[in-house]
Amino acid sequence: MTRVALVTGGTRGIGAAISKALKAAGYRTAANYGGNDACAEAFHAETGIAIHKWNVCDFDACGEGVARVEAELGPIDVLVNNAGITRDAVLHRMTKEKWREVISTDLDSVFNMCRHVIEGMRARNYGRIISISSINGQKGQIGQTNYSAAKAGVIGFTKALAQENASKGITVNVVCPGYINTDMMKDIKPEVLQGIVSSIPCGRLGEADEVADGVVYLASEKAAFMTGATLTINGAQYIAG
C-alpha cells in the first residue's frame, strides 16, 4: 500500500528536500506553501509533486487544505510540520507583531495541522507525525526569543502527543536541525557565517538532504517503536542530554 505524505512549507529549503525524499521513498506526496507562487510552480514542474497553497496560521484554512490533499491523494498517513519563519530581534526591541507572527507560524501551525489529521489517523490505527524544530529550540539563541520559544514548544507538544497516541499506532517525533546549507544561510555575512561554521565540531554546515533522510526514516515502518523522540542533526554543535 502506498502511503500519503504532506509536508508544510514543502517547496523550498529543507521542506523541498523532505518532499523530494519522501516521493523518492515511494510516498504519494503533497507540498503545502504559503506565499511564493513562482517558486512553488517551479518546484512542481521540476518534481511533479502536488502543491497546495494555504496559510498554516489559519485553523480553518488548514482543515480545507487537508481536505483537498486527501481528496486528491487519499487519507494522510504522514504529516511533516516544516513551515516556519524567523523575525529576529532582541527582546527589548521586539515588537508584539514579530512575536505573534513567529509563534503563529512556527507553533500554532503545528496544532492547526495535527488537529485536522489526528482523528483520521486514530480511526485507521496508523500515522506518522514529524515536526521540524531547531537547535535553537533546544539551547536558545540571542535575538530569537520568539523563534526559540516556538521551537521549544514544538518539542513539548511532540512529547505529549506521542503519549496520547502511541496505543493507536501513531508515532510523533521531532527533528532539530542545526545550521543547514539553504538559501537562508546565503544572506548571512561571510564573517558571521565563518563564526557559525567554526562553532560546529564537524567543521561544516549540514545539508538539507541529511535532514530529509532523518525524516524519511521516522516516516517509515522501521521507526514504529520510535515515538516522542527528538532527533538532533547538528554536527555536534549542541548535544542534548
PDB file of C-alpha atoms in Angstrom:
ATOM      1  CA  MET A   1       0.000   0.000   0.000  1.00  0.00           C
ATOM      2  CA  THR A   2       1.326   3.416  -0.984  1.00  0.00           C
ATOM      3  CA  ARG A   3       1.231   5.898   1.882  1.00  0.00           C
ATOM      4  CA  VAL A   4       0.296   9.573   1.520  1.00  0.00           C
ATOM      5  CA  ALA A   5       2.588  12.276   2.911  1.00  0.00           C
ATOM      6  CA  LEU A   6       2.012  16.018   3.351  1.00  0.00           C
ATOM      7  CA  VAL A   7       4.844  18.477   4.016  1.00  0.00           C
ATOM      8  CA  THR A   8       4.077  22.033   5.116  1.00  0.00           C
ATOM      9  CA  GLY A   9       6.482  24.633   3.793  1.00  0.00           C
ATOM     10  CA  GLY A  10       7.395  21.853   1.417  1.00  0.00           C
ATOM     11  CA  THR A  11       8.536  23.689  -1.723  1.00  0.00           C
ATOM     12  CA  ARG A  12      11.706  25.425  -0.519  1.00  0.00           C
ATOM     13  CA  GLY A  13      14.833  24.691   1.501  1.00  0.00           C
ATOM     14  CA  ILE A  14      14.636  21.828   3.977  1.00  0.00           C
ATOM     15  CA  GLY A  15      10.960  21.330   3.156  1.00  0.00           C
ATOM     16  CA  ALA A  16      11.671  20.821  -0.529  1.00  0.00           C
ATOM     17  CA  ALA A  17      14.368  18.270   0.299  1.00  0.00           C
ATOM     18  CA  ILE A  18      11.910  16.416   2.551  1.00  0.00           C
ATOM     19  CA  SER A  19       9.193  16.414  -0.103  1.00  0.00           C
ATOM     20  CA  LYS A  20      11.583  15.057  -2.724  1.00  0.00           C
ATOM     21  CA  ALA A  21      12.976  12.401  -0.384  1.00  0.00           C
ATOM     22  CA  LEU A  22       9.509  11.167   0.584  1.00  0.00           C
ATOM     23  CA  LYS A  23       8.490  10.932  -3.064  1.00  0.00           C
ATOM     24  CA  ALA A  24      11.702   9.030  -3.853  1.00  0.00           C
ATOM     25  CA  ALA A  25      10.890   6.651  -0.986  1.00  0.00           C
ATOM     26  CA  GLY A  26       7.566   5.828  -2.630  1.00  0.00           C
ATOM     27  CA  TYR A  27       5.093   8.100  -0.863  1.00  0.00           C
ATOM     28  CA  ARG A  28       2.340   9.937  -2.700  1.00  0.00           C
ATOM     29  CA  THR A  29       3.490  13.364  -1.640  1.00  0.00           C
ATOM     30  CA  ALA A  30       1.909  16.811  -1.439  1.00  0.00           C
ATOM     31  CA  ALA A  31       3.700  20.026  -0.521  1.00  0.00           C
ATOM     32  CA  ASN A  32       1.996  22.978   1.114  1.00  0.00           C
ATOM     33  CA  TYR A  33       3.296  26.514   0.651  1.00  0.00           C
ATOM     34  CA  GLY A  34       2.251  29.934   1.844  1.00  0.00           C
ATOM     35  CA  GLY A  35       3.280  32.697  -0.498  1.00  0.00           C
ATOM     36  CA  ASN A  36       5.885  32.274  -3.245  1.00  0.00           C
ATOM     37  CA  ASP A  37       3.822  31.125  -6.230  1.00  0.00           C
ATOM     38  CA  ALA A  38       6.697  31.261  -8.709  1.00  0.00           C
ATOM     39  CA  CYS A  39       8.937  29.110  -6.529  1.00  0.00           C
ATOM     40  CA  ALA A  40       6.143  26.631  -5.885  1.00  0.00           C
ATOM     41  CA  GLU A  41       5.279  26.312  -9.555  1.00  0.00           C
ATOM     42  CA  ALA A  42       8.954  25.760 -10.418  1.00  0.00           C
ATOM     43  CA  PHE A  43       9.159  23.097  -7.704  1.00  0.00           C
ATOM     44  CA  HIS A  44       6.089  21.346  -9.103  1.00  0.00           C
ATOM     45  CA  ALA A  45       7.448  21.487 -12.649  1.00  0.00           C
ATOM     46  CA  GLU A  46      10.756  20.014 -11.503  1.00  0.00           C
ATOM     47  CA  THR A  47       9.407  17.258  -9.252  1.00  0.00           C
ATOM     48  CA  GLY A  48       5.815  16.545 -10.253  1.00  0.00           C
ATOM     49  CA  ILE A  49       4.878  16.792  -6.571  1.00  0.00           C
ATOM     50  CA  ALA A  50       1.395  18.182  -5.940  1.00  0.00           C
ATOM     51  CA  ILE A  51       1.414  21.688  -4.464  1.00  0.00           C
ATOM     52  CA  HIS A  52      -1.306  23.287  -2.359  1.00  0.00           C
ATOM     53  CA  LYS A  53      -1.368  26.873  -1.112  1.00  0.00           C
ATOM     54  CA  TRP A  54      -2.841  27.834   2.242  1.00  0.00           C
ATOM     55  CA  ASN A  55      -1.897  29.772   5.363  1.00  0.00           C
ATOM     56  CA  VAL A  56      -0.839  27.345   8.097  1.00  0.00           C
ATOM     57  CA  CYS A  57      -1.593  30.032  10.710  1.00  0.00           C
ATOM     58  CA  ASP A  58      -5.301  29.790   9.840  1.00  0.00           C
ATOM     59  CA  PHE A  59      -7.030  26.828  11.522  1.00  0.00           C
ATOM     60  CA  ASP A  60      -9.913  26.659   9.058  1.00  0.00           C
ATOM     61  CA  ALA A  61      -7.597  27.037   6.043  1.00  0.00           C
ATOM     62  CA  CYS A  62      -5.589  24.063   7.318  1.00  0.00           C
ATOM     63  CA  GLY A  63      -8.749  21.986   7.510  1.00  0.00           C
ATOM     64  CA  GLU A  64      -9.700  22.950   3.974  1.00  0.00           C
ATOM     65  CA  GLY A  65      -6.158  22.228   2.755  1.00  0.00           C
ATOM     66  CA  VAL A  66      -6.070  18.800   4.356  1.00  0.00           C
ATOM     67  CA  ALA A  67      -9.419  18.010   2.750  1.00  0.00           C
ATOM     68  CA  ARG A  68      -8.100  18.997  -0.686  1.00  0.00           C
ATOM     69  CA  VAL A  69      -4.993  16.858  -0.325  1.00  0.00           C
ATOM     70  CA  GLU A  70      -6.990  13.869   0.845  1.00  0.00           C
ATOM     71  CA  ALA A  71      -9.485  14.275  -1.997  1.00  0.00           C
ATOM     72  CA  GLU A  72      -6.585  14.227  -4.469  1.00  0.00           C
ATOM     73  CA  LEU A  73      -4.266  11.625  -2.954  1.00  0.00           C
ATOM     74  CA  GLY A  74      -6.110   9.794  -0.186  1.00  0.00           C
ATOM     75  CA  PRO A  75      -6.000   9.891   3.625  1.00  0.00           C
ATOM     76  CA  ILE A  76      -2.836  11.476   5.031  1.00  0.00           C
ATOM     77  CA  ASP A  77      -0.594   8.878   6.671  1.00  0.00           C
ATOM     78  CA  VAL A  78       2.474  11.086   7.180  1.00  0.00           C
ATOM     79  CA  LEU A  79       2.403  14.742   8.237  1.00  0.00           C
ATOM     80  CA  VAL A  80       5.617  16.743   8.283  1.00  0.00           C
ATOM     81  CA  ASN A  81       5.248  20.103  10.041  1.00  0.00           C
ATOM     82  CA  ASN A  82       8.070  22.053   8.450  1.00  0.00           C
ATOM     83  CA  ALA A  83       6.628  25.542   7.839  1.00  0.00           C
ATOM     84  CA  GLY A  84       8.478  28.213   9.783  1.00  0.00           C
ATOM     85  CA  ILE A  85       9.800  31.769   9.741  1.00  0.00           C
ATOM     86  CA  THR A  86      12.166  33.992  11.692  1.00  0.00           C
ATOM     87  CA  ARG A  87      11.655  37.607  12.737  1.00  0.00           C
ATOM     88  CA  ASP A  88      14.774  38.246  14.779  1.00  0.00           C
ATOM     89  CA  ALA A  89      15.238  40.966  17.385  1.00  0.00           C
ATOM     90  CA  VAL A  90      16.459  41.128  20.964  1.00  0.00           C
ATOM     91  CA  LEU A  91      13.504  41.152  23.309  1.00  0.00           C
ATOM     92  CA  HIS A  92      13.855  44.790  24.415  1.00  0.00           C
ATOM     93  CA  ARG A  93      13.433  45.768  20.752  1.00  0.00           C
ATOM     94  CA  MET A  94      10.979  43.092  19.667  1.00  0.00           C
ATOM     95  CA  THR A  95       7.524  44.202  18.600  1.00  0.00           C
ATOM     96  CA  LYS A  96       4.371  42.358  19.523  1.00  0.00           C
ATOM     97  CA  GLU A  97       3.864  41.730  15.811  1.00  0.00           C
ATOM     98  CA  LYS A  98       7.236  39.963  15.451  1.00  0.00           C
ATOM     99  CA  TRP A  99       6.455  37.816  18.478  1.00  0.00           C
ATOM    100  CA  ARG A 100       2.966  36.884  17.344  1.00  0.00           C
ATOM    101  CA  GLU A 101       3.928  36.180  13.719  1.00  0.00           C
ATOM    102  CA  VAL A 102       6.633  33.676  14.663  1.00  0.00           C
ATOM    103  CA  ILE A 103       4.594  31.942  17.371  1.00  0.00           C
ATOM    104  CA  SER A 104       1.651  31.645  14.985  1.00  0.00           C
ATOM    105  CA  THR A 105       3.667  30.299  12.043  1.00  0.00           C
ATOM    106  CA  ASP A 106       6.110  28.083  13.913  1.00  0.00           C
ATOM    107  CA  LEU A 107       3.981  26.739  16.778  1.00  0.00           C
ATOM    108  CA  ASP A 108       0.263  27.374  16.272  1.00  0.00           C
ATOM    109  CA  SER A 109       0.549  25.825  12.805  1.00  0.00           C
ATOM    110  CA  VAL A 110       1.644  22.532  14.333  1.00  0.00           C
ATOM    111  CA  PHE A 111      -1.578  22.389  16.354  1.00  0.00           C
ATOM    112  CA  ASN A 112      -3.623  23.504  13.352  1.00  0.00           C
ATOM    113  CA  MET A 113      -2.268  20.771  11.105  1.00  0.00           C
ATOM    114  CA  CYS A 114      -2.165  17.956  13.651  1.00  0.00           C
ATOM    115  CA  ARG A 115      -5.696  18.642  14.812  1.00  0.00           C
ATOM    116  CA  HIS A 116      -7.011  18.114  11.286  1.00  0.00           C
ATOM    117  CA  VAL A 117      -5.238  14.783  10.695  1.00  0.00           C
ATOM    118  CA  ILE A 118      -5.172  13.153  14.113  1.00  0.00           C
ATOM    119  CA  GLU A 119      -8.738  11.834  14.172  1.00  0.00           C
ATOM    120  CA  GLY A 120      -8.313  10.108  10.816  1.00  0.00           C
ATOM    121  CA  MET A 121      -5.015   8.591  11.906  1.00  0.00           C
ATOM    122  CA  ARG A 122      -6.605   7.314  15.116  1.00  0.00           C
ATOM    123  CA  ALA A 123      -9.511   5.793  13.200  1.00  0.00           C
ATOM    124  CA  ARG A 124      -7.091   3.972  10.884  1.00  0.00           C
ATOM    125  CA  ASN A 125      -4.715   2.992  13.720  1.00  0.00           C
ATOM    126  CA  TYR A 126      -1.758   4.376  11.809  1.00  0.00           C
ATOM    127  CA  GLY A 127       0.110   7.631  11.434  1.00  0.00           C
ATOM    128  CA  ARG A 128       3.461   9.369  11.375  1.00  0.00           C
ATOM    129  CA  ILE A 129       3.760  12.977  12.578  1.00  0.00           C
ATOM    130  CA  ILE A 130       7.177  14.590  12.273  1.00  0.00           C
ATOM    131  CA  SER A 131       7.757  18.215  13.220  1.00  0.00           C
ATOM    132  CA  ILE A 132      10.836  20.263  12.407  1.00  0.00           C
ATOM    133  CA  SER A 133      12.113  22.182  15.416  1.00  0.00           C
ATOM    134  CA  SER A 134      15.624  23.651  15.683  1.00  0.00           C
ATOM    135  CA  ILE A 135      18.870  23.583  17.620  1.00  0.00           C
ATOM    136  CA  ASN A 136      17.775  26.991  18.917  1.00  0.00           C
ATOM    137  CA  GLY A 137      14.642  25.457  20.386  1.00  0.00           C
ATOM    138  CA  GLN A 138      16.975  23.291  22.461  1.00  0.00           C
ATOM    139  CA  LYS A 139      19.646  25.772  23.524  1.00  0.00           C
ATOM    140  CA  GLY A 140      18.148  29.224  22.855  1.00  0.00           C
ATOM    141  CA  GLN A 141      19.711  31.956  20.750  1.00  0.00           C
ATOM    142  CA  ILE A 142      20.320  35.682  21.199  1.00  0.00           C
ATOM    143  CA  GLY A 143      17.806  37.686  19.194  1.00  0.00           C
ATOM    144  CA  GLN A 144      15.400  34.757  18.890  1.00  0.00           C
ATOM    145  CA  THR A 145      13.217  34.636  21.987  1.00  0.00           C
ATOM    146  CA  ASN A 146      10.210  34.261  19.687  1.00  0.00           C
ATOM    147  CA  TYR A 147      11.732  31.560  17.486  1.00  0.00           C
ATOM    148  CA  SER A 148      13.371  29.680  20.381  1.00  0.00           C
ATOM    149  CA  ALA A 149      10.111  29.701  22.348  1.00  0.00           C
ATOM    150  CA  ALA A 150       8.119  28.423  19.381  1.00  0.00           C
ATOM    151  CA  LYS A 151      10.589  25.681  18.522  1.00  0.00           C
ATOM    152  CA  ALA A 152      10.897  24.594  22.170  1.00  0.00           C
ATOM    153  CA  GLY A 153       7.110  24.460  22.259  1.00  0.00           C
ATOM    154  CA  VAL A 154       7.122  22.086  19.292  1.00  0.00           C
ATOM    155  CA  ILE A 155       9.305  19.696  21.293  1.00  0.00           C
ATOM    156  CA  GLY A 156       6.933  19.718  24.265  1.00  0.00           C
ATOM    157  CA  PHE A 157       3.905  19.345  22.004  1.00  0.00           C
ATOM    158  CA  THR A 158       5.531  16.324  20.354  1.00  0.00           C
ATOM    159  CA  LYS A 159       6.216  14.559  23.650  1.00  0.00           C
ATOM    160  CA  ALA A 160       2.640  14.954  24.840  1.00  0.00           C
ATOM    161  CA  LEU A 161       1.017  13.982  21.535  1.00  0.00           C
ATOM    162  CA  ALA A 162       3.246  10.909  21.286  1.00  0.00           C
ATOM    163  CA  GLN A 163       1.990   9.657  24.644  1.00  0.00           C
ATOM    164  CA  GLU A 164      -1.645  10.311  23.721  1.00  0.00           C
ATOM    165  CA  ASN A 165      -1.471   8.282  20.521  1.00  0.00           C
ATOM    166  CA  ALA A 166       1.130   5.542  20.981  1.00  0.00           C
ATOM    167  CA  SER A 167      -1.545   2.891  21.525  1.00  0.00           C
ATOM    168  CA  LYS A 168      -3.137   3.843  18.193  1.00  0.00           C
ATOM    169  CA  GLY A 169      -0.142   3.005  16.012  1.00  0.00           C
ATOM    170  CA  ILE A 170       0.744   6.686  15.600  1.00  0.00           C
ATOM    171  CA  THR A 171       4.293   7.896  16.146  1.00  0.00           C
ATOM    172  CA  VAL A 172       5.073  11.550  16.839  1.00  0.00           C
ATOM    173  CA  ASN A 173       8.669  12.732  16.656  1.00  0.00           C
ATOM    174  CA  VAL A 174      10.624  15.939  16.245  1.00  0.00           C
ATOM    175  CA  VAL A 175      13.778  16.752  14.286  1.00  0.00           C
ATOM    176  CA  CYS A 176      16.090  19.519  15.472  1.00  0.00           C
ATOM    177  CA  PRO A 177      18.431  20.615  12.675  1.00  0.00           C
ATOM    178  CA  GLY A 178      21.435  22.774  13.323  1.00  0.00           C
ATOM    179  CA  TYR A 179      22.705  25.235  10.729  1.00  0.00           C
ATOM    180  CA  ILE A 180      21.788  23.867   7.311  1.00  0.00           C
ATOM    181  CA  ASN A 181      23.126  24.971   3.928  1.00  0.00           C
ATOM    182  CA  THR A 182      19.980  26.543   2.457  1.00  0.00           C
ATOM    183  CA  ASP A 183      19.228  29.841   0.727  1.00  0.00           C
ATOM    184  CA  MET A 184      18.612  31.399   4.145  1.00  0.00           C
ATOM    185  CA  MET A 185      22.282  30.967   5.015  1.00  0.00           C
ATOM    186  CA  LYS A 186      23.354  32.783   1.857  1.00  0.00           C
ATOM    187  CA  ASP A 187      22.052  36.057   3.297  1.00  0.00           C
ATOM    188  CA  ILE A 188      24.430  35.854   6.260  1.00  0.00           C
ATOM    189  CA  LYS A 189      27.562  37.998   6.147  1.00  0.00           C
ATOM    190  CA  PRO A 190      30.687  35.920   5.366  1.00  0.00           C
ATOM    191  CA  GLU A 191      32.393  36.756   8.663  1.00  0.00           C
ATOM    192  CA  VAL A 192      29.269  35.727  10.610  1.00  0.00           C
ATOM    193  CA  LEU A 193      28.962  32.514   8.608  1.00  0.00           C
ATOM    194  CA  GLN A 194      32.600  31.724   9.301  1.00  0.00           C
ATOM    195  CA  GLY A 195      31.932  32.104  13.010  1.00  0.00           C
ATOM    196  CA  ILE A 196      28.977  29.739  12.802  1.00  0.00           C
ATOM    197  CA  VAL A 197      30.947  27.078  10.956  1.00  0.00           C
ATOM    198  CA  SER A 198      33.835  27.365  13.414  1.00  0.00           C
ATOM    199  CA  SER A 199      31.411  26.533  16.251  1.00  0.00           C
ATOM    200  CA  ILE A 200      30.359  23.260  14.597  1.00  0.00           C
ATOM    201  CA  PRO A 201      32.691  20.370  15.534  1.00  0.00           C
ATOM    202  CA  CYS A 202      32.047  18.694  12.168  1.00  0.00           C
ATOM    203  CA  GLY A 203      33.517  21.815  10.547  1.00  0.00           C
ATOM    204  CA  ARG A 204      30.725  22.442   8.043  1.00  0.00           C
ATOM    205  CA  LEU A 205      27.075  23.286   7.597  1.00  0.00           C
ATOM    206  CA  GLY A 206      24.593  20.468   7.353  1.00  0.00           C
ATOM    207  CA  GLU A 207      22.823  19.660   4.095  1.00  0.00           C
ATOM    208  CA  ALA A 208      19.069  19.650   3.610  1.00  0.00           C
ATOM    209  CA  ASP A 209      19.226  16.080   2.308  1.00  0.00           C
ATOM    210  CA  GLU A 210      20.706  14.951   5.616  1.00  0.00           C
ATOM    211  CA  VAL A 211      17.675  16.290   7.450  1.00  0.00           C
ATOM    212  CA  ALA A 212      15.355  14.768   4.843  1.00  0.00           C
ATOM    213  CA  ASP A 213      16.933  11.345   5.302  1.00  0.00           C
ATOM    214  CA  GLY A 214      16.159  11.511   9.024  1.00  0.00           C
ATOM    215  CA  VAL A 215      12.544  12.403   8.273  1.00  0.00           C
ATOM    216  CA  VAL A 216      12.193   9.509   5.814  1.00  0.00           C
ATOM    217  CA  TYR A 217      13.392   7.097   8.487  1.00  0.00           C
ATOM    218  CA  LEU A 218      10.917   8.460  11.050  1.00  0.00           C
ATOM    219  CA  ALA A 219       8.134   8.136   8.463  1.00  0.00           C
ATOM    220  CA  SER A 220       8.996   4.516   7.730  1.00  0.00           C
ATOM    221  CA  GLU A 221       7.668   1.250   9.113  1.00  0.00           C
ATOM    222  CA  LYS A 222      11.115   0.678  10.649  1.00  0.00           C
ATOM    223  CA  ALA A 223      10.537   3.544  13.107  1.00  0.00           C
ATOM    224  CA  ALA A 224       7.354   2.080  14.615  1.00  0.00           C
ATOM    225  CA  PHE A 225       8.883   1.901  18.138  1.00  0.00           C
ATOM    226  CA  MET A 226      10.417   5.382  17.989  1.00  0.00           C
ATOM    227  CA  THR A 227       7.975   7.964  19.280  1.00  0.00           C
ATOM    228  CA  GLY A 228       8.230  11.055  21.453  1.00  0.00           C
ATOM    229  CA  ALA A 229      11.860  11.321  20.387  1.00  0.00           C
ATOM    230  CA  THR A 230      13.989  14.305  19.445  1.00  0.00           C
ATOM    231  CA  LEU A 231      16.394  13.625  16.581  1.00  0.00           C
ATOM    232  CA  THR A 232      19.251  16.141  16.575  1.00  0.00           C
ATOM    233  CA  ILE A 233      21.108  16.769  13.309  1.00  0.00           C
ATOM    234  CA  ASN A 234      23.618  19.483  14.093  1.00  0.00           C
ATOM    235  CA  GLY A 235      27.194  18.243  13.642  1.00  0.00           C
ATOM    236  CA  ALA A 236      27.680  18.070  17.445  1.00  0.00           C
ATOM    237  CA  GLN A 237      27.218  21.828  17.797  1.00  0.00           C
ATOM    238  CA  TYR A 238      24.826  21.160  20.644  1.00  0.00           C
ATOM    239  CA  ILE A 239      24.470  17.825  22.416  1.00  0.00           C
ATOM    240  CA  ALA A 240      21.267  17.463  24.395  1.00  0.00           C
ATOM    241  CA  GLY A 241      21.362  15.270  27.487  1.00  0.00           C
TER     242      GLY A 241
END
